[in-house]
CSV table of C-alpha atoms in Angstrom, one decimal:
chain,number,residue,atom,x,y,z
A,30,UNK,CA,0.0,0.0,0.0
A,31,UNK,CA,1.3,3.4,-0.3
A,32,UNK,CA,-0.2,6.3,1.6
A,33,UNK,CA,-2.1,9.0,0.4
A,34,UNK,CA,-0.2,11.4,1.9
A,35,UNK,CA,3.5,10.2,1.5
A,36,UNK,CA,5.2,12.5,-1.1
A,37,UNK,CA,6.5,9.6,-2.7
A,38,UNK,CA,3.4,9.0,-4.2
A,39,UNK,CA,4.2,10.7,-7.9
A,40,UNK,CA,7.4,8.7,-8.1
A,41,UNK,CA,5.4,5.0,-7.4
A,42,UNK,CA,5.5,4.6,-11.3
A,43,UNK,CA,9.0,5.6,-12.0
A,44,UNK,CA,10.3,2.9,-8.7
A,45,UNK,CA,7.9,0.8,-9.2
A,46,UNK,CA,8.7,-0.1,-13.0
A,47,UNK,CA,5.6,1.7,-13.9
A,48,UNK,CA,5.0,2.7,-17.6
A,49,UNK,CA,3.5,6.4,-16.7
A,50,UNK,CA,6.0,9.1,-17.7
A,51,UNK,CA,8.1,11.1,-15.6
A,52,UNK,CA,7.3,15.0,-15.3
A,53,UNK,CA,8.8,17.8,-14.2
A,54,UNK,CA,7.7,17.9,-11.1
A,55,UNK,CA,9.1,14.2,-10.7
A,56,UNK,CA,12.6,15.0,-11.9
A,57,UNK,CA,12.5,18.0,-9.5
A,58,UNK,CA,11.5,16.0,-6.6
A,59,UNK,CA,14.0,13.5,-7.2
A,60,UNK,CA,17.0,15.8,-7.5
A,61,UNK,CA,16.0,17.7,-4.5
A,62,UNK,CA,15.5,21.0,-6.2
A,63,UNK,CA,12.1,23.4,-7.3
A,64,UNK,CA,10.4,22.8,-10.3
A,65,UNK,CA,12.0,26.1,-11.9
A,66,UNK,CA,15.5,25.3,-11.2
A,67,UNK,CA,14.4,21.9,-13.5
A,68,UNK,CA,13.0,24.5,-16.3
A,69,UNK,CA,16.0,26.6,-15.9
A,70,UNK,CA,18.3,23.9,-16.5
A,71,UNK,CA,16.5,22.1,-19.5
A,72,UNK,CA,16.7,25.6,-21.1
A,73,UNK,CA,20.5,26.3,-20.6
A,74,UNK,CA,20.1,29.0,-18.1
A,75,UNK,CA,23.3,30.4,-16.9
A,76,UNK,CA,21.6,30.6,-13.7
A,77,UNK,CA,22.0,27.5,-12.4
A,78,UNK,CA,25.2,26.3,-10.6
A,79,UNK,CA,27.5,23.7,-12.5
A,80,UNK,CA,26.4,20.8,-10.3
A,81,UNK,CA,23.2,21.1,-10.0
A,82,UNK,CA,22.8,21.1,-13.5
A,83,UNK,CA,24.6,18.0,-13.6
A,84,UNK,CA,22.5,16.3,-10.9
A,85,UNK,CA,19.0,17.2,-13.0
A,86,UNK,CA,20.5,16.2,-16.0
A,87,UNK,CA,21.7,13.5,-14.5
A,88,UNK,CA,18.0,12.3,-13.1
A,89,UNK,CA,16.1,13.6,-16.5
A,90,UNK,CA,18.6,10.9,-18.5
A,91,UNK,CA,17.9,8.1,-16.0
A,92,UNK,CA,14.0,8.4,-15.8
A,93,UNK,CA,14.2,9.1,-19.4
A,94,UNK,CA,12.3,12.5,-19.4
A,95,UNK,CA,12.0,14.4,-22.6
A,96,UNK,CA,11.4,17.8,-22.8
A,97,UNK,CA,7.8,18.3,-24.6
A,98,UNK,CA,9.8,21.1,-27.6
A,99,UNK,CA,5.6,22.3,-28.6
A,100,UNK,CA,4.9,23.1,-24.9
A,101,UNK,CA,8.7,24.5,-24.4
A,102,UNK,CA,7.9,26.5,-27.4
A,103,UNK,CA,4.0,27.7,-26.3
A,104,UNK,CA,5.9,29.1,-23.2
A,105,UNK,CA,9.0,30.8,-24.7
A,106,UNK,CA,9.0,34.1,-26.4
A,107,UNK,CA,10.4,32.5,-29.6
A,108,UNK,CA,9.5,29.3,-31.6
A,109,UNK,CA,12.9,28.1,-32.2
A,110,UNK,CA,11.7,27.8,-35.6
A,111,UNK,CA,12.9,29.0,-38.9
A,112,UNK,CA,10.9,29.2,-42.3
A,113,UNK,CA,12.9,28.3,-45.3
A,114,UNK,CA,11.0,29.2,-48.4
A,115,UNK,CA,12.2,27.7,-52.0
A,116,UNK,CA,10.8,29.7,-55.5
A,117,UNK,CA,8.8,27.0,-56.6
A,118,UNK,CA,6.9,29.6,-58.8
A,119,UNK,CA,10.2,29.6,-61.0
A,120,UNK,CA,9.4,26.0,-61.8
A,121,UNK,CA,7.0,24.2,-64.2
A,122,UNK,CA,4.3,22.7,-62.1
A,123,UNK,CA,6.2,23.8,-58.9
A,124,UNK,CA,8.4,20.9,-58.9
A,125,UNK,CA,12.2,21.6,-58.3
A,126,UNK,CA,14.9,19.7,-59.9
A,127,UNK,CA,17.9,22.0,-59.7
A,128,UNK,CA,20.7,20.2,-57.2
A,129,UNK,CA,22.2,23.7,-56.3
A,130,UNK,CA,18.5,24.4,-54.3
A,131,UNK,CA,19.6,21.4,-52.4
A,132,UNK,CA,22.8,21.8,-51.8
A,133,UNK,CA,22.2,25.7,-50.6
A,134,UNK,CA,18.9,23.8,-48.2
A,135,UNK,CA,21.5,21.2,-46.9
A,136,UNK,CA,24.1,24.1,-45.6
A,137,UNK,CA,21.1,26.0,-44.0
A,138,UNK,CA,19.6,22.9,-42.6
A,139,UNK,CA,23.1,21.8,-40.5
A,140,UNK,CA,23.5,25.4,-39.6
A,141,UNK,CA,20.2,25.3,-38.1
A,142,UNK,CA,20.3,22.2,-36.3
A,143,UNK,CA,23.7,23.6,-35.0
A,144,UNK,CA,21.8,25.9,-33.5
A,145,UNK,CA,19.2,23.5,-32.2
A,146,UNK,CA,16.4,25.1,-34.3
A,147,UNK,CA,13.4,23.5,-36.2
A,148,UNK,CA,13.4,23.9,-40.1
A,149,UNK,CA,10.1,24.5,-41.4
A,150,UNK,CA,9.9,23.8,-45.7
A,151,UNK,CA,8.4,26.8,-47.6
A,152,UNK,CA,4.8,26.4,-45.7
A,153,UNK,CA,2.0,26.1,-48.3
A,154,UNK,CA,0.0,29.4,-48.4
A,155,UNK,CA,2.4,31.7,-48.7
A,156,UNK,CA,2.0,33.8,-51.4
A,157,UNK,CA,1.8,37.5,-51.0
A,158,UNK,CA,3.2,40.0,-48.3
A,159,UNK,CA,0.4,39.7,-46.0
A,160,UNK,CA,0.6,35.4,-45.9
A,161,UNK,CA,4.2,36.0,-45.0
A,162,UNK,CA,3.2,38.9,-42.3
A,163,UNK,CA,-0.2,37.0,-40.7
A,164,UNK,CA,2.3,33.9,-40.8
A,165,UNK,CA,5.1,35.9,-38.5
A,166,UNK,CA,2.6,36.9,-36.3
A,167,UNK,CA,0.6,34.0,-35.7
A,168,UNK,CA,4.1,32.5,-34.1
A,169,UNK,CA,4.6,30.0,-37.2
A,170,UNK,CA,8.3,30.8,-37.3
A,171,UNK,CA,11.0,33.5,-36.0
A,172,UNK,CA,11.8,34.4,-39.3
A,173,UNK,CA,12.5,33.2,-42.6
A,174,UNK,CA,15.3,32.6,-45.4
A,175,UNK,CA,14.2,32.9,-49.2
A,176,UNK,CA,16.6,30.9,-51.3
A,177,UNK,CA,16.3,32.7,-54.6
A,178,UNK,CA,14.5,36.0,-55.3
A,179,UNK,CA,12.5,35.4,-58.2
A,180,UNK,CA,10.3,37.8,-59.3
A,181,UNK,CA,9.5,38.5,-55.5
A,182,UNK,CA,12.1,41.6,-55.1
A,183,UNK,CA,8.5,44.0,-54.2
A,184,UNK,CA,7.2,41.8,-51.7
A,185,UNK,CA,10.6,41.1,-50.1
A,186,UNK,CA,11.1,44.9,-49.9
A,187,UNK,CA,7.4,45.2,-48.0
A,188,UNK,CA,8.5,42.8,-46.0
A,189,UNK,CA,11.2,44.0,-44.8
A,190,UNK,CA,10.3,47.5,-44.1
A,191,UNK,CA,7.5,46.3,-42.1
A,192,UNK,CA,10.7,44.3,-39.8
A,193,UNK,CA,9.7,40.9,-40.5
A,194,UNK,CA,13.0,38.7,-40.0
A,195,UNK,CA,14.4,37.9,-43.3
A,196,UNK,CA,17.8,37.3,-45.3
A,197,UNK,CA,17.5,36.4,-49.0
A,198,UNK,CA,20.1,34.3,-51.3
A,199,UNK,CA,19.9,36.3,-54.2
A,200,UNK,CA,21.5,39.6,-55.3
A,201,UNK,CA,22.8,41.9,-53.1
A,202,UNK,CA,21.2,45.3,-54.1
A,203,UNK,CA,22.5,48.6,-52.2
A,204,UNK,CA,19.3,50.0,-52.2
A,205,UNK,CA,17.4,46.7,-51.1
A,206,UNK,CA,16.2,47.4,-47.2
A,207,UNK,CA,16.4,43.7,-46.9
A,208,UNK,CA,19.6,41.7,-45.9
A,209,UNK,CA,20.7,39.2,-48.7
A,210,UNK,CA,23.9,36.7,-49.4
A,211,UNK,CA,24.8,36.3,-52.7
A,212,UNK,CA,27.5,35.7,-55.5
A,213,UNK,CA,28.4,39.2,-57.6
A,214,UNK,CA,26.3,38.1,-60.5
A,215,UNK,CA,27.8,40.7,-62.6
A,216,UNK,CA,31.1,40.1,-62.2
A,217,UNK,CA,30.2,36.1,-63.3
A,218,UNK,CA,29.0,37.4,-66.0
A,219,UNK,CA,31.9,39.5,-67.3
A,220,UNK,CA,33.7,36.2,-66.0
A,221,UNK,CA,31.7,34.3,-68.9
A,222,UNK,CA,32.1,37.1,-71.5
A,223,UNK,CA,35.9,36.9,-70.6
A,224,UNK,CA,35.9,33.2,-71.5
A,225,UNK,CA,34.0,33.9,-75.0
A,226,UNK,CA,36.0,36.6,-76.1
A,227,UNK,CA,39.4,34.3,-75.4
A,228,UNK,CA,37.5,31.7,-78.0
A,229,UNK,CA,37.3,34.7,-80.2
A,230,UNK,CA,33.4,33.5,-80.4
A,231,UNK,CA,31.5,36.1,-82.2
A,232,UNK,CA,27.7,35.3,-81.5
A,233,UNK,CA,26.7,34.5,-77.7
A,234,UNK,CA,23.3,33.5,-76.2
A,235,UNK,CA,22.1,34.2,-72.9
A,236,UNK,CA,19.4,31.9,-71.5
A,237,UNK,CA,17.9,32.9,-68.3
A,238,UNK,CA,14.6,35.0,-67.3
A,239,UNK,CA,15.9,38.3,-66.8
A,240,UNK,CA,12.8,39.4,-64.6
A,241,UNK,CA,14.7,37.5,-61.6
A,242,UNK,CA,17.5,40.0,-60.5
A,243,UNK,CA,20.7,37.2,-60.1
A,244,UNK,CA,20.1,36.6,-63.7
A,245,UNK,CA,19.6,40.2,-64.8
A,246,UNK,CA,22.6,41.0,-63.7
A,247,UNK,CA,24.4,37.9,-65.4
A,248,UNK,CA,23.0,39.2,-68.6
A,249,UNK,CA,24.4,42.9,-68.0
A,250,UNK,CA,28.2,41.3,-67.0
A,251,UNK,CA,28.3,39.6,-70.1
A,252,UNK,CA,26.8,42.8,-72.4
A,253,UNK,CA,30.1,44.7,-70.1
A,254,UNK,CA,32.4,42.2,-71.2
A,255,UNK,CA,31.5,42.9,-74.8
A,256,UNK,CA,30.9,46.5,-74.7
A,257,UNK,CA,33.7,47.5,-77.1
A,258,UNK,CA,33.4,44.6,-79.0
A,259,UNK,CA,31.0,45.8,-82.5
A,260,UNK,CA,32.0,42.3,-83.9
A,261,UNK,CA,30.6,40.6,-81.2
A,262,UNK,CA,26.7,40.1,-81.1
A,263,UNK,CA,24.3,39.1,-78.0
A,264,UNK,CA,20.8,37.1,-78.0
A,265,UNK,CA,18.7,36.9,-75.1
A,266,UNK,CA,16.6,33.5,-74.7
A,267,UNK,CA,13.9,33.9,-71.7
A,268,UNK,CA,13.2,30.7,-70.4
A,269,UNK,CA,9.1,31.0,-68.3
A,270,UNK,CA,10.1,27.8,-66.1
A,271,UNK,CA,13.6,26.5,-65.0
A,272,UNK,CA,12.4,23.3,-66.0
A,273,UNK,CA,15.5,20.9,-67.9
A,274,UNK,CA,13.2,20.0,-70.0
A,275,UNK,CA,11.4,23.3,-70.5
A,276,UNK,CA,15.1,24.8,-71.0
A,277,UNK,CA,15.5,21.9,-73.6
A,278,UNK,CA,12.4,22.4,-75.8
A,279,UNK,CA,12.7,26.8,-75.5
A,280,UNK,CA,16.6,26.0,-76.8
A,281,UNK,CA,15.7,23.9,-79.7
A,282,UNK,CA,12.8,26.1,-80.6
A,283,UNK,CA,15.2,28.8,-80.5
A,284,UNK,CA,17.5,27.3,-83.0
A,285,UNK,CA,15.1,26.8,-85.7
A,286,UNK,CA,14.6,30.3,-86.0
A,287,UNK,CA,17.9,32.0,-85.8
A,288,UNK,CA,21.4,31.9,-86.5
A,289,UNK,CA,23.5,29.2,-84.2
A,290,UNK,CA,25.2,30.7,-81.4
A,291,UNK,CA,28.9,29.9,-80.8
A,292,UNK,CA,28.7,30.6,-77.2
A,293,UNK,CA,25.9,30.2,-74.9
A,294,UNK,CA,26.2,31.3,-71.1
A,295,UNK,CA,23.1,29.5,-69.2
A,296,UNK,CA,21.2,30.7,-66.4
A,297,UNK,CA,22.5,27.2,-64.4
A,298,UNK,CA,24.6,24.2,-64.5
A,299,UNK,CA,20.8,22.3,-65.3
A,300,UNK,CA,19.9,24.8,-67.9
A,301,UNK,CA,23.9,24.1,-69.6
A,302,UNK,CA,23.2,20.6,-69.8
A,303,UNK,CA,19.6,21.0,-71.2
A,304,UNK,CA,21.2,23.4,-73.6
A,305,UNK,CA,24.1,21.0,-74.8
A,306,UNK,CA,21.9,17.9,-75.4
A,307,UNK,CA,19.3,20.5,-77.3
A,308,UNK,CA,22.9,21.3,-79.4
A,309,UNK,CA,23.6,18.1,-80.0
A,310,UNK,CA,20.8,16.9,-81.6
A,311,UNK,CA,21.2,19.4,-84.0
A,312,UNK,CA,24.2,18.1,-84.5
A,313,UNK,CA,26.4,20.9,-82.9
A,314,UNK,CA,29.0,20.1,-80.0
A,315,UNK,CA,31.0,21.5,-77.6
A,316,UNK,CA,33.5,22.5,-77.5
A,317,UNK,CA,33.8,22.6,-81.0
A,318,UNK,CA,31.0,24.0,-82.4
A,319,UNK,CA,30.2,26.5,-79.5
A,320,UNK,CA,32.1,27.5,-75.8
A,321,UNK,CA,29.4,26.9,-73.2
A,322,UNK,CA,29.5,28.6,-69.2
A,323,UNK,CA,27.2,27.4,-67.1
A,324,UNK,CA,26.7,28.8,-63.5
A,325,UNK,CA,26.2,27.4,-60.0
A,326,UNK,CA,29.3,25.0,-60.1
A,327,UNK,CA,27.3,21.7,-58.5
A,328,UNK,CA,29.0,18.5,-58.8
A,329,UNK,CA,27.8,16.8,-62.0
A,330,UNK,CA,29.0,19.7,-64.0
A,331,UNK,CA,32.7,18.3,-63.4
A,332,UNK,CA,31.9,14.9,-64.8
A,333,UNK,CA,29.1,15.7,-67.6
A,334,UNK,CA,30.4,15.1,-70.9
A,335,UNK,CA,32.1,17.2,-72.0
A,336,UNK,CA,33.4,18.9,-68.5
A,337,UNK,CA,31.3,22.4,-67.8
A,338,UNK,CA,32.6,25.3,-67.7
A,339,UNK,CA,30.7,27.3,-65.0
A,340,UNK,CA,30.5,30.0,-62.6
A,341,UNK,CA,31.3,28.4,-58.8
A,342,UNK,CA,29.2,31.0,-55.9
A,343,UNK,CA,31.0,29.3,-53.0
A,344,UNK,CA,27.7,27.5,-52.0
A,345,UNK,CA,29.6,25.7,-48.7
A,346,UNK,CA,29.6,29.4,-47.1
A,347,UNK,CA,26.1,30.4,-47.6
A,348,UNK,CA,23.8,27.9,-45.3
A,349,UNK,CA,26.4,29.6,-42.0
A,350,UNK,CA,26.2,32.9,-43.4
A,351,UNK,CA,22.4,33.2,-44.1
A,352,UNK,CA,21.2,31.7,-40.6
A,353,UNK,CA,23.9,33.8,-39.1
A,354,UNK,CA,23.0,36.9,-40.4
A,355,UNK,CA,18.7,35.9,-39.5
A,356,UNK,CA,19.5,34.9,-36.2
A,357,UNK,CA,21.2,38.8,-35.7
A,358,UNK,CA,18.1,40.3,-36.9
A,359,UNK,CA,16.2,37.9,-34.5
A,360,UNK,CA,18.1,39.2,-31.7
A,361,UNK,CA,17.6,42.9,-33.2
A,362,UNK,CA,20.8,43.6,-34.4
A,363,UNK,CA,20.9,44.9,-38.4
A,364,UNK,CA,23.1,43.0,-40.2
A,365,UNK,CA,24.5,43.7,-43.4
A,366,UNK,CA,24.1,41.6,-46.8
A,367,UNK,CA,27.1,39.5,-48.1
A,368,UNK,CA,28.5,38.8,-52.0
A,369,UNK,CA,30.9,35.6,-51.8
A,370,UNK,CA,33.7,35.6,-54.0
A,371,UNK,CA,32.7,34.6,-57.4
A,372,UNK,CA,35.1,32.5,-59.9
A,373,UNK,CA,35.3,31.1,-62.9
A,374,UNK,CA,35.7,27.6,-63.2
A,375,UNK,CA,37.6,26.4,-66.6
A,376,UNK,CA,36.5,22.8,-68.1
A,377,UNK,CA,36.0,21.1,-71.1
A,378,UNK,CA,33.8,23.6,-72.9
């Protein structure tokens, strides 16, 4: 029998091999401290000495007591929760394909968890400046990171004016009010124009949207590179999705209708492959027929056939440098944006 009254009483389970689940107030009881001292602890306070801590801890691990993260976040001022939103509008049927998205959502993700905060994936619903601003409010996340700009320069802008947390990978504009990491996109141009004009190529093709800012600026490098150049003549090819395949078909449509290029600088590593099989089955290769820059540097443009030449945006820096620079506005600081070094990496075409 165990009394009523004995204190004890709570713990029965937990000595008794009992299945109920230790609380709070159980691991507090049984390393003879209060219930706040436990809560302090299990959220890293400072406040509590070095043993104790090691005595709660010590009793939490042994009783196997998990701390409940929805409650812990229901009572904290934050969420420990970070929105990451991907421009699925830039792809047919809002399916992504590209490996850079994933490889820039990888070094965000580890940076996060480094942190020990919760990644939420582009929550559906999102579409306009209020979504993003009701979203904030409502305590769905502390702040977000927009991998890729888009068309959604405005709304970023609102956004930020109105202090929602945010940091953009994207261009870095001096007038943007918003912070933002990014490669110089017009010096990777220029890069790509560089590479052309050493090929003595004479007629270059730019594929990319230039609505979206990154590749606007990619276009304009590779105009500067060829600005005293009146033998040298550029095309523009917008591409509506980022779609391989919708890159393949608008590149092929393309060359029924015009001269050939001899140089094409694509908006991606994805779109210069798309390009070079559209090229090759109208029986043009590289690099032979044409020089060919793609941008992004991922890891199948080294070992495509032929080898692609590309722009590299030093990817491993920007998941650190984008959670770093949210988690400073989070704590209100005002950080400033970012451009990586940007470089041209010489391959096979």
């Amino acid at each position: 029998m165990v009394d009523d009254n004995d204190d004890s009483r709570a713990d029965y389970g937990l000595r008794r091999g009992g299945t109920s689940r230790p609380t709070m107030h159980d691991i507090a009881r049984l390393a003879n401290v209060s219930t706040p001292t436990v809560s302090r602890v299990l959220n890293g306070s400072s406040l509590v000495t070095a043993e104790t801590r090691d005595r709660v801890l010590e009793v939490a691990k042994t009783h196997g007591y998990a701390v409940n993260r929805n409650a812990q976040k229901l009572r904290n001022a934050r969420t420990n929760t970070i929105a990451v939103m991907l421009d699925f509008g830039s792809h047919r049927h809002g399916a992504i394909g590209d490996p850079f998205i994933f490889e820039l959502l990888a070094g965000v993700s580890e940076a996060l968890s480094i942190r020990d905060q919760d990644l939420l994936l582009s929550p559906p619903g999102l579409q306009s400046a209020r979504d993003f601003r009701d979203f904030f409010r409502a305590r769905g996340a502390d702040g977000f990171i927009v991998l890729g700009q888009g068309t959604r320069d405005d709304m970023l802008r609102t956004l930020a004016r109105e202090s929602i947390p945010l940091v953009v990978w994207g261009a870095v504009a001096p007038d943007a009010p918003y912070c933002a990491v990014g490669s110089d996109n017009l010096e990777g141009g220029t890069l790509a124009g560089r590479h052309f004009l050493a090929r003595q190529r004479k007629r270059w093709l730019f594929i990319g949207d230039t609505r979206h800012e990154e590749l606007r600026l990619r276009y304009e490098g590779l105009r500067l590179a060829a600005k005293d150049r009146e033998d040298v003549t550029i095309d523009l090819l917008p591409i509506a999705s980022m779609a391989f395949t919708a890159t393949a078909q608008a590149v092929t449509a393309h060359l029924d209708t015009v001269d050939r290029p001899d140089a094409v600088f694509a908006f991606s590593d994805t779109a210069a492959m798309a390009a070079l099989g559209a090229f090759r089955a109208s029986g043009l290769c590289a690099p032979g027929d044409l020089s060919l820059v793609g941008y992004n540097n991922i890891p199948p443009a080294a070992h495509f056939s032929p080898a692609i030449t590309t722009i590299d945006q030093k990817t491993d820096l920007a998941g650190a440098l984008l959670v770093e620079k949210l988690m400073q506005q989070i704590d209100g600081g005002r950080p400033t944006s970012v451009v990586l070094p940007t470089d041209i990496v010489v391959r096979e075409t």
